Tab-separated table of C-alpha atoms in Angstrom:
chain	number	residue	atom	x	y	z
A	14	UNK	CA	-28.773	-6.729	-23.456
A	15	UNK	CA	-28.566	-2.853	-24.199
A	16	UNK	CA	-26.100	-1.019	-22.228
A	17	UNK	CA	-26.709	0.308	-19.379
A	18	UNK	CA	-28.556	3.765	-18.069
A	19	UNK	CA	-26.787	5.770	-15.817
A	20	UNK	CA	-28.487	8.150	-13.767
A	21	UNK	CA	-26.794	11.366	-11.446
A	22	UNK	CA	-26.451	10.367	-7.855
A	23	UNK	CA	-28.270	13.389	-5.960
A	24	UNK	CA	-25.734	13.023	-3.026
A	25	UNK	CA	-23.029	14.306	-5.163
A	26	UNK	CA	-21.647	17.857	-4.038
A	27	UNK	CA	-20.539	19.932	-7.138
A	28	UNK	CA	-17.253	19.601	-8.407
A	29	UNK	CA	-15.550	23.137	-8.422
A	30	UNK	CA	-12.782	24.916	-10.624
A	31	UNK	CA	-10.533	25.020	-7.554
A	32	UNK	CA	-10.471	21.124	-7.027
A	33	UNK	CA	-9.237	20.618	-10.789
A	34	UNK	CA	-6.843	22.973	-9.675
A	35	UNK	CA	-5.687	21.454	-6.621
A	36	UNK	CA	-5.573	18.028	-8.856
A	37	UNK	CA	-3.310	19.474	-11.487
A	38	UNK	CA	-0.581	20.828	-9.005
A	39	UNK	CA	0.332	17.506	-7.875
A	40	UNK	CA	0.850	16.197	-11.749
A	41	UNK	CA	4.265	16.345	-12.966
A	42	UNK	CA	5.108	17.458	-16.580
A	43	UNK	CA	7.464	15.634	-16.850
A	44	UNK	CA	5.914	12.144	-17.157
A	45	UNK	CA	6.011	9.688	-19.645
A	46	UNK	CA	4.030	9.652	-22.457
A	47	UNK	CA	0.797	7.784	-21.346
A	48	UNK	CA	-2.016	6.337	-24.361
A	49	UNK	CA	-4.125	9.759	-24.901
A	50	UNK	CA	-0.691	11.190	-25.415
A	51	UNK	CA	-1.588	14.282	-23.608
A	52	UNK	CA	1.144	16.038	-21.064
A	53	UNK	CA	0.376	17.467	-17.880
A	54	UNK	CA	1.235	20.699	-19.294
A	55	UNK	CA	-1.934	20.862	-21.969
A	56	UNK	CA	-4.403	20.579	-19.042
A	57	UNK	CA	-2.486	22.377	-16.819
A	58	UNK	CA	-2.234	25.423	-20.293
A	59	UNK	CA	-6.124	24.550	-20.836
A	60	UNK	CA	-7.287	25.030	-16.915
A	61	UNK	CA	-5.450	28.076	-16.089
A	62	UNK	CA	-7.056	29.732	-20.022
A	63	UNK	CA	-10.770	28.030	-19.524
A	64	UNK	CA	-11.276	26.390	-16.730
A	65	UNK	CA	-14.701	25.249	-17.422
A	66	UNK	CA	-13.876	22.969	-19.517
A	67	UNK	CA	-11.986	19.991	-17.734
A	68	UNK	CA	-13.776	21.202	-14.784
A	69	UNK	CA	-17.588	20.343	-16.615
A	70	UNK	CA	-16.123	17.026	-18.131
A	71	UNK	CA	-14.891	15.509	-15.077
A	72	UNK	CA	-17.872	16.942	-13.037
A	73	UNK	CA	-20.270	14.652	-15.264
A	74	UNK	CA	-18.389	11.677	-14.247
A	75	UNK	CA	-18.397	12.538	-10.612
A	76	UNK	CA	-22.434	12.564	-11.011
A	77	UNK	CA	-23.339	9.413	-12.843
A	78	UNK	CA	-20.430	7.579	-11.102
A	79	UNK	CA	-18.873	6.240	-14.065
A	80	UNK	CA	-15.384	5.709	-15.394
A	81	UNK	CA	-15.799	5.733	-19.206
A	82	UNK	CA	-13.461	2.393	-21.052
A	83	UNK	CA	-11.388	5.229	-23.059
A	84	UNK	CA	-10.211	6.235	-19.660
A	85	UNK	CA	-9.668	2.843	-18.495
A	86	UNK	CA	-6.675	2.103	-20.951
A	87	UNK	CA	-3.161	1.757	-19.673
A	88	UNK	CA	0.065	1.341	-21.156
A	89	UNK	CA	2.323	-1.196	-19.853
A	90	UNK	CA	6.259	-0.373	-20.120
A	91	UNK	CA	8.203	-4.048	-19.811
A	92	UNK	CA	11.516	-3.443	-18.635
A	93	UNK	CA	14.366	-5.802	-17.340
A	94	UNK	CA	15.351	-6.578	-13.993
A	95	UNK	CA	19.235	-5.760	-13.867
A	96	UNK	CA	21.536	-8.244	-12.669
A	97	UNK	CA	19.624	-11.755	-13.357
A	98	UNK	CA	21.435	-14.755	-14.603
A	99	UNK	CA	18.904	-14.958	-17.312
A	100	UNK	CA	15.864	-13.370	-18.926
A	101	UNK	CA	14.028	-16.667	-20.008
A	102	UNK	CA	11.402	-16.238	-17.326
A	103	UNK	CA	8.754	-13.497	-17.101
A	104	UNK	CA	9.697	-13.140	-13.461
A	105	UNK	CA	12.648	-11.523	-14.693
A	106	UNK	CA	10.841	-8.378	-16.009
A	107	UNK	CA	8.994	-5.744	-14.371
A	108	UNK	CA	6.178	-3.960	-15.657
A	109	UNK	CA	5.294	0.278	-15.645
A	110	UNK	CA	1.933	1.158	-15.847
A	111	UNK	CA	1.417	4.365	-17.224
A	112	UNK	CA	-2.200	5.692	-16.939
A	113	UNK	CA	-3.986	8.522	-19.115
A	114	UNK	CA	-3.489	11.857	-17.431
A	115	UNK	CA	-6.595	13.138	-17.659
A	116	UNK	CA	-8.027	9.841	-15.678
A	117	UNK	CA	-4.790	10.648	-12.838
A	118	UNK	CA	-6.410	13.984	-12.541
A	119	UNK	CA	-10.394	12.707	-11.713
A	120	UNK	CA	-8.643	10.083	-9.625
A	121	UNK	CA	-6.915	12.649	-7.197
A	122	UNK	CA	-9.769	14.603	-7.024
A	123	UNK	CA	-11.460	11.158	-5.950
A	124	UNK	CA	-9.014	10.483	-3.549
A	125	UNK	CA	-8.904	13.805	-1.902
A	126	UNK	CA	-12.394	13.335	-1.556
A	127	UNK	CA	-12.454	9.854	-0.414
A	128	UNK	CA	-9.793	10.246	2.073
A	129	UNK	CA	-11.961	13.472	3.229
A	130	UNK	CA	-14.864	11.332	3.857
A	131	UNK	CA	-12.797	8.464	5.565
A	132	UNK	CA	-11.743	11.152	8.411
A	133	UNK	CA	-14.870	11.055	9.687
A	134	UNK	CA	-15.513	6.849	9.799
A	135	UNK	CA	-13.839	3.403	10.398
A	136	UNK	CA	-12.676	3.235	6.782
A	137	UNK	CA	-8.960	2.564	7.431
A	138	UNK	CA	-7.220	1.091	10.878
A	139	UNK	CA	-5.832	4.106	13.174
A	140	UNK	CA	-2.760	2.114	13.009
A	141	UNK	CA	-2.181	2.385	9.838
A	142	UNK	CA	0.839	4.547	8.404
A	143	UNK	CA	1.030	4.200	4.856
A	144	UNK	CA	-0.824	6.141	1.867
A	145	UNK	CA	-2.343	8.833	4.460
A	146	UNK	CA	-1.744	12.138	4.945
A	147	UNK	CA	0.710	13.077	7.412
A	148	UNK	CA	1.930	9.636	8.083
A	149	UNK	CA	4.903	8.019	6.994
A	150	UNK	CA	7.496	5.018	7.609
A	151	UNK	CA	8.996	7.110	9.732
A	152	UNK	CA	5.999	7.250	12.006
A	153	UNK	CA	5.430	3.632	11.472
A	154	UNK	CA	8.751	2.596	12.727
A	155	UNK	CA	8.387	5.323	15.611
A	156	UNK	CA	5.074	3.674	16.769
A	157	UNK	CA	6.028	0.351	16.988
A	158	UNK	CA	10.000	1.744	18.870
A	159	UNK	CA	7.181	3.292	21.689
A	160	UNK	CA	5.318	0.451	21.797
A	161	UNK	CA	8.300	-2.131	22.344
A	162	UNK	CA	9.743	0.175	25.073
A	163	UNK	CA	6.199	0.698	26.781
A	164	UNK	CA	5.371	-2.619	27.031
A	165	UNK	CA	9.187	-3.686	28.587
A	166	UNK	CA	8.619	-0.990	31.392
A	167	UNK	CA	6.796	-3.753	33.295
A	168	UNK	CA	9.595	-6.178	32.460
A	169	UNK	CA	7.649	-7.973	30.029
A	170	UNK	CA	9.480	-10.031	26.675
A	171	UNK	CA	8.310	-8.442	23.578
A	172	UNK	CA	8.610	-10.032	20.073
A	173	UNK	CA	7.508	-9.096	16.595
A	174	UNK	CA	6.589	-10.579	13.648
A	175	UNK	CA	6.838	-8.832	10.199
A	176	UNK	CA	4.568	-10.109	7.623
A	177	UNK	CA	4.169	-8.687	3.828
A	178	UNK	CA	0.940	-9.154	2.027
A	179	UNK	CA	1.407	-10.901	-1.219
A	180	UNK	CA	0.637	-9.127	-4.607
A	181	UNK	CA	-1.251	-7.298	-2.573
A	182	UNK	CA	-2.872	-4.610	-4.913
A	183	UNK	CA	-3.518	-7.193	-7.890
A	184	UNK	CA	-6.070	-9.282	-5.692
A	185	UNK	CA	-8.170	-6.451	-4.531
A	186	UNK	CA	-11.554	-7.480	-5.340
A	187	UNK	CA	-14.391	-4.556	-6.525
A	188	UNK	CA	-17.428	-6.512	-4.782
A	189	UNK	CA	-15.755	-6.630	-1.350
A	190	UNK	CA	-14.002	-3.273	-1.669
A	191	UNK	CA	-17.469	-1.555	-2.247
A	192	UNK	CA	-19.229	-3.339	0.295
A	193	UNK	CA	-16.997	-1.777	3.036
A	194	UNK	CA	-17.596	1.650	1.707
A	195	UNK	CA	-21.317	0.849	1.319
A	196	UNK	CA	-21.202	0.236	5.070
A	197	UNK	CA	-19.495	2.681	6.549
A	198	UNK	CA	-22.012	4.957	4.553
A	199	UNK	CA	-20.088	6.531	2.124
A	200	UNK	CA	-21.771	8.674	-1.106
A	201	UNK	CA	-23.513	6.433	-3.647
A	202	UNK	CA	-21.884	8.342	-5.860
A	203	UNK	CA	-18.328	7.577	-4.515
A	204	UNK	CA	-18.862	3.558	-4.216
A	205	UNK	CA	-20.274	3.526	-7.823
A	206	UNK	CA	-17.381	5.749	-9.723
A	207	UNK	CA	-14.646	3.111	-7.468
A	208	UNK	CA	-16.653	0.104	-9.127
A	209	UNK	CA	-16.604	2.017	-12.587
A	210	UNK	CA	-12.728	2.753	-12.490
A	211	UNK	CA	-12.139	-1.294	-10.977
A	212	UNK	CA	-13.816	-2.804	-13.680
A	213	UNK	CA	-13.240	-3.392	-17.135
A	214	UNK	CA	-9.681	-2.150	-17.640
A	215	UNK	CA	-7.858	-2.637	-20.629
A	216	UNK	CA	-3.593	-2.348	-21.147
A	217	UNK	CA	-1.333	-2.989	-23.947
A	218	UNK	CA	2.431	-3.926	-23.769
A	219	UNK	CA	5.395	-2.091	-24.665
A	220	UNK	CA	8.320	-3.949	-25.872
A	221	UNK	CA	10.120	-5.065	-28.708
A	222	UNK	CA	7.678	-7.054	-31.212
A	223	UNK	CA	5.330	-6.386	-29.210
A	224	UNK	CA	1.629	-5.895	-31.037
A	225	UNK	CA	0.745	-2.936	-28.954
A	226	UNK	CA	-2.950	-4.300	-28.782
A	227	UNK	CA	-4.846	-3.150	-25.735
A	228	UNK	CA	-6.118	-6.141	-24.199
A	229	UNK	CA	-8.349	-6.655	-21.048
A	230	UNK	CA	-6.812	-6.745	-17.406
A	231	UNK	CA	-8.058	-7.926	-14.131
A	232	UNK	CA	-5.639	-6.350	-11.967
A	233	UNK	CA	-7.121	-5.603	-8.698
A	234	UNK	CA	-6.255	-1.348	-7.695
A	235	UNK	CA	-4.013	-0.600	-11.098
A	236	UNK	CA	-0.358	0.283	-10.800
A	237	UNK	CA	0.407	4.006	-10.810
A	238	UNK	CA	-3.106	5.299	-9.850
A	239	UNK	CA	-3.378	8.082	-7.332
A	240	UNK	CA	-6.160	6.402	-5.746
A	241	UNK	CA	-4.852	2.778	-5.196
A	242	UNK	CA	-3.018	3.036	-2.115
A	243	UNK	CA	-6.057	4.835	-0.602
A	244	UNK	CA	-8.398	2.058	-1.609
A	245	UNK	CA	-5.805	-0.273	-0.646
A	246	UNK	CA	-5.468	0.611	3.017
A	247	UNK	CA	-9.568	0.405	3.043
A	248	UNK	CA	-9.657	-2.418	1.818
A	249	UNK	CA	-7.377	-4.537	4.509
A	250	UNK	CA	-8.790	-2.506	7.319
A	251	UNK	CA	-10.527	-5.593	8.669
A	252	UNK	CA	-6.897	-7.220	9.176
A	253	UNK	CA	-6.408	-5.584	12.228
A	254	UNK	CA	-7.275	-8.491	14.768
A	255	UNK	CA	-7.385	-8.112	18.716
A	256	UNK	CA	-4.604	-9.601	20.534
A	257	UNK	CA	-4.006	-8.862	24.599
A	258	UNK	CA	-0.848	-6.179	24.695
A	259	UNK	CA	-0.784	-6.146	21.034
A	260	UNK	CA	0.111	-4.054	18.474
A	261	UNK	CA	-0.427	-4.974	14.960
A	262	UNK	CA	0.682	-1.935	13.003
A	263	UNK	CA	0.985	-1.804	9.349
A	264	UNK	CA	2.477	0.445	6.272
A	265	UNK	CA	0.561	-0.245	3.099
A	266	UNK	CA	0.804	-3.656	2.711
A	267	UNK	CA	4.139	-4.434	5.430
A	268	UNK	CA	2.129	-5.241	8.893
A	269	UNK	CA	3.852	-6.369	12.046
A	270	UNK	CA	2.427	-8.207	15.106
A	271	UNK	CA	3.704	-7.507	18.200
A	272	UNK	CA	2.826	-9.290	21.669
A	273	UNK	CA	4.454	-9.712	24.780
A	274	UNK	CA	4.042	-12.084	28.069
A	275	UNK	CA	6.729	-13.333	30.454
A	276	UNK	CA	8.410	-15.428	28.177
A	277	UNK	CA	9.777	-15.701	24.336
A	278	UNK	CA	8.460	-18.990	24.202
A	279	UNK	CA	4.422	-17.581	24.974
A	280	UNK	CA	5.279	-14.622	22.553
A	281	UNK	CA	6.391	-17.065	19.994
A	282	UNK	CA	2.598	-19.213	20.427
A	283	UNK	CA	1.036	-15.557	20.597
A	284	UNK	CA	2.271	-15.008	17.328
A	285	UNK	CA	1.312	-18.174	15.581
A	286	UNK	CA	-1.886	-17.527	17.105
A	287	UNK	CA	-2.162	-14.001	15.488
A	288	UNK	CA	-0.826	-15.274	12.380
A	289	UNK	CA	-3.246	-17.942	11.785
A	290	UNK	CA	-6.401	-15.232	12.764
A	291	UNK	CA	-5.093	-12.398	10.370
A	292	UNK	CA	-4.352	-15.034	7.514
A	293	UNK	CA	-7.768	-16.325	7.924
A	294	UNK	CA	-9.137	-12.988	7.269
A	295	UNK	CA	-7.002	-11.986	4.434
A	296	UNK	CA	-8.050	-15.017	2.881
A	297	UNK	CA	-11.961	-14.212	2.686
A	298	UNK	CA	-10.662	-11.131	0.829
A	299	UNK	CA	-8.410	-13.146	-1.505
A	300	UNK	CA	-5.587	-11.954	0.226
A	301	UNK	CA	-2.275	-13.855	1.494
A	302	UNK	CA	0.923	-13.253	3.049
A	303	UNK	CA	4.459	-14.092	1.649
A	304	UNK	CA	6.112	-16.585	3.564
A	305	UNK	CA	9.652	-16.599	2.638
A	306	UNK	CA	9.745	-12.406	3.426
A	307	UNK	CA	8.484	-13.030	7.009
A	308	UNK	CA	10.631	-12.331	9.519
A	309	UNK	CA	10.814	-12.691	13.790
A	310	UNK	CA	12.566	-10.767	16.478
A	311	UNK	CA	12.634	-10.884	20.219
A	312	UNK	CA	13.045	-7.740	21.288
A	313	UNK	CA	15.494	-6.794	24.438
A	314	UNK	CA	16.310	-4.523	26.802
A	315	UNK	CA	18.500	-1.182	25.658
A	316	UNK	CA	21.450	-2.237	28.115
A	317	UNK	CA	20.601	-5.637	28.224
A	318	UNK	CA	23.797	-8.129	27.095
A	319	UNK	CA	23.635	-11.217	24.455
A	320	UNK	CA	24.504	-13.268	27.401
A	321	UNK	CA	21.292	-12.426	29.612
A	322	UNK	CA	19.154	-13.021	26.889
A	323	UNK	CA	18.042	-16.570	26.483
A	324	UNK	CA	21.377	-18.925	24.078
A	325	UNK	CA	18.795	-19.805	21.606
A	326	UNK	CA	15.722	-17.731	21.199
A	327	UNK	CA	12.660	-19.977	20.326
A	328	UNK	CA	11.592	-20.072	16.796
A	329	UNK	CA	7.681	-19.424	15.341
A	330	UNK	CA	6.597	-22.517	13.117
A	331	UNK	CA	4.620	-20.614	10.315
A	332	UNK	CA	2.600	-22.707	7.426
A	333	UNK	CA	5.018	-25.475	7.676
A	334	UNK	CA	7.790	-23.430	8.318
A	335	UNK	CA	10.265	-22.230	11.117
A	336	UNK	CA	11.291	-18.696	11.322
A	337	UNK	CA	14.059	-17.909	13.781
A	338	UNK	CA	14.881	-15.255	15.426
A	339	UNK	CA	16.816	-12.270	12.976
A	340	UNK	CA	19.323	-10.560	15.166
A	341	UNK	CA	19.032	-7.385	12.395
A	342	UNK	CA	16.446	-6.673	9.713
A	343	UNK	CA	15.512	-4.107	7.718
A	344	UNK	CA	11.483	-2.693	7.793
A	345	UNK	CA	10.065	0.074	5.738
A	346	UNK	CA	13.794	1.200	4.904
A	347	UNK	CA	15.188	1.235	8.791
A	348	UNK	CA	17.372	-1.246	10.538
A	349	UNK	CA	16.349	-2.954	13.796
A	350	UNK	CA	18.405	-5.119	16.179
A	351	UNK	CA	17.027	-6.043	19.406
A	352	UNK	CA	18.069	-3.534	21.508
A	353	UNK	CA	16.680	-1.202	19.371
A	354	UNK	CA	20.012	0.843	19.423
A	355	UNK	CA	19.523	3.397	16.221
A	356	UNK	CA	23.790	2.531	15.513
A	357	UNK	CA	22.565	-0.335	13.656
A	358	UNK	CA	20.281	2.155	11.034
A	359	UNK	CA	22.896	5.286	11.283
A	360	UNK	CA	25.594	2.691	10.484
A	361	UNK	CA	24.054	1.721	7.125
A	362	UNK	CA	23.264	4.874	5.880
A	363	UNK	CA	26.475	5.653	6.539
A	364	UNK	CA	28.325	2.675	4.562
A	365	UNK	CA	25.774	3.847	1.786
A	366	UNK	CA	26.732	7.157	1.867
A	367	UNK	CA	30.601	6.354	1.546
A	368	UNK	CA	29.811	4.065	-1.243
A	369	UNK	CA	27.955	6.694	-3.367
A	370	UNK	CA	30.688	8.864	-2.627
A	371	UNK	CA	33.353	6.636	-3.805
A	372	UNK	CA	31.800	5.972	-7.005
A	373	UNK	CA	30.965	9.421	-7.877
């Protein structure tokens, strides 16, 4: 079978000088050397002297919706984990991806137009805080403060449970992905250049006596691409479930499930509820959570004592397993305890801040 004829896509709006531009200022110079061996600083140089040029070759892409394979080829940096007992296993090592610049560039311009598009439909949850414009951890952790002390007010028991997708990016699947943009009616264009870039990628490892031979990859959204988090957050917008005086609230791939009722003990069968809904759905999209990085926590009252709060908080039985109540954790980089008291957070930045000191 010949190879296949691409045709433009006539709902494709013209790709402009100024949106290379934009592209370019968010590209660093000083990044590692990536396969085409080209800095940030040549295209930046070559846009700024003749800007027609990167401007026409990306602007044929845009229009046939294709991702060409000598833009699909990725270098893989294998570096060690410091601190482990041994380096016999492969979980020991951690992989950087390092994608060709001048793909980085047609992929912001992708994702600028993407997320532009997504304003306007159901493409991604509204609770979701991570990988969008104007929304950080720090709103995520605000939301779900508000929501905790809202739903108290009526002197209801709140609990949460924080859940972390597993390899989350890696099993993003092309067919399903596209199929949600398909129906929420974005371009043709669009949906075929995100099947294009998905499909038939290539990387080749760095490290010692290592063959440096590309070799395919099935990775899901790759590692390092401006666009992955984007089609990420699309992709598990259908994991937001309905749940009476719920909140499930996510960052990225870190989502928490928050109910509340009269009791710990009909939070705690709430949750398992929840959990059993939202892992069904992940599944169908070849998703899963990590068990062992769940955690629970009932939360109380702001001047409510340990001794008015019930002796032994009731545990959620998840997959087999019990998870008991944390009296501190740690999501998206802030420190909880139940009474929500920001001392616990301020007094662990702190401690870190003393130890940088001291060893500088």
């Amino acid at each position: 079978m010949g190879p296949a004829i691409l045709r433009p896509y006539t709902d494709c709006s013209s790709l402009t000088s100024d949106e290379v531009a934009s592209a370019l200022t968010k590209c660093s110079p000083s990044c590692a050397p990536r396969p085409d061996i080209i800095p940030y600083s040549v295209w930046k140089v070559l846009h700024r002297i003749a800007p027609g040029i990167l401007t026409s070759l990306l602007a044929a892409l845009l229009l046939y919706g294709h991702h060409p394979s000598s833009m699909k080829k990725a270098n893989g940096v294998v570096l060690d984990k410091p601190g482990k007992p041994s380096y016999d296993s492969p979980f020991s090592f951690r992989i950087i991806v390092l994608l060709q610049t001048v793909s980085k560039i047609l992929e912001r311009i992708v994702a600028s137009r993407l997320s532009a598009v997504a304003r306007h439909t159901s493409l991604f949850h509204c609770n979701q805080c991570g990988s969008l414009h104007s929304l950080s951890s720090f709103d995520a952790c605000t939301s779900l403060v508000d929501t905790v002390r809202t739903l108290q007010c009526p002197g209801l028991k709140v609990s949460s449970l924080f859940l972390d997708i597993k390899g989350g990016f890696d099993n993003v699947n092309a067919d399903i992905l596209c199929s949600s943009l398909r129906s929420n009616g974005v371009n043709h264009y669009l949906i075929c250049w995100v099947r294009s870039f998905l499909t038939g990628r290539t990387c080749r490892l760095l490290f010692q006596g290592s063959s440096r031979v590309f070799s395919p990859v099935s990775v899901g959204t790759p590692q390092g691409s401006p666009i992955s988090p984007l089609l990420f957050v699309i992709y598990v917008a259908s994991l937001y479930i309905s749940i009476e005086r719920d909140l499930v609230l996510s960052y990225v791939d870190d989502f928490s499930l928050t109910v509340s009722s009269p009791s710990y003990s009909s939070n705690c069968r709430a949750l398992q509820s929840a959990f059993g809904q939202i892992r069904a759905i992940a599944h169908s999209r070849n998703l899963d959570f990590s068990i062992p990085k769940t955690e629970l926590i009932h939360w109380r009252m702001p001047m409510q004592r340990d001794s008015h709060s019930a002796p032994h908080p009731p545990p959620v039985a998840l997959d087999g397993q019990i998870f008991h109540h944390s009296s501190k954790l740690r999501w998206l980089g802030y420190w909880f305890i139940p009474n929500l008291a920001s001392s616990a957070h301020l007094s662990r930045r702190l401690a870190l801040s003393q130890a940088a000191f001291a060893s500088v």
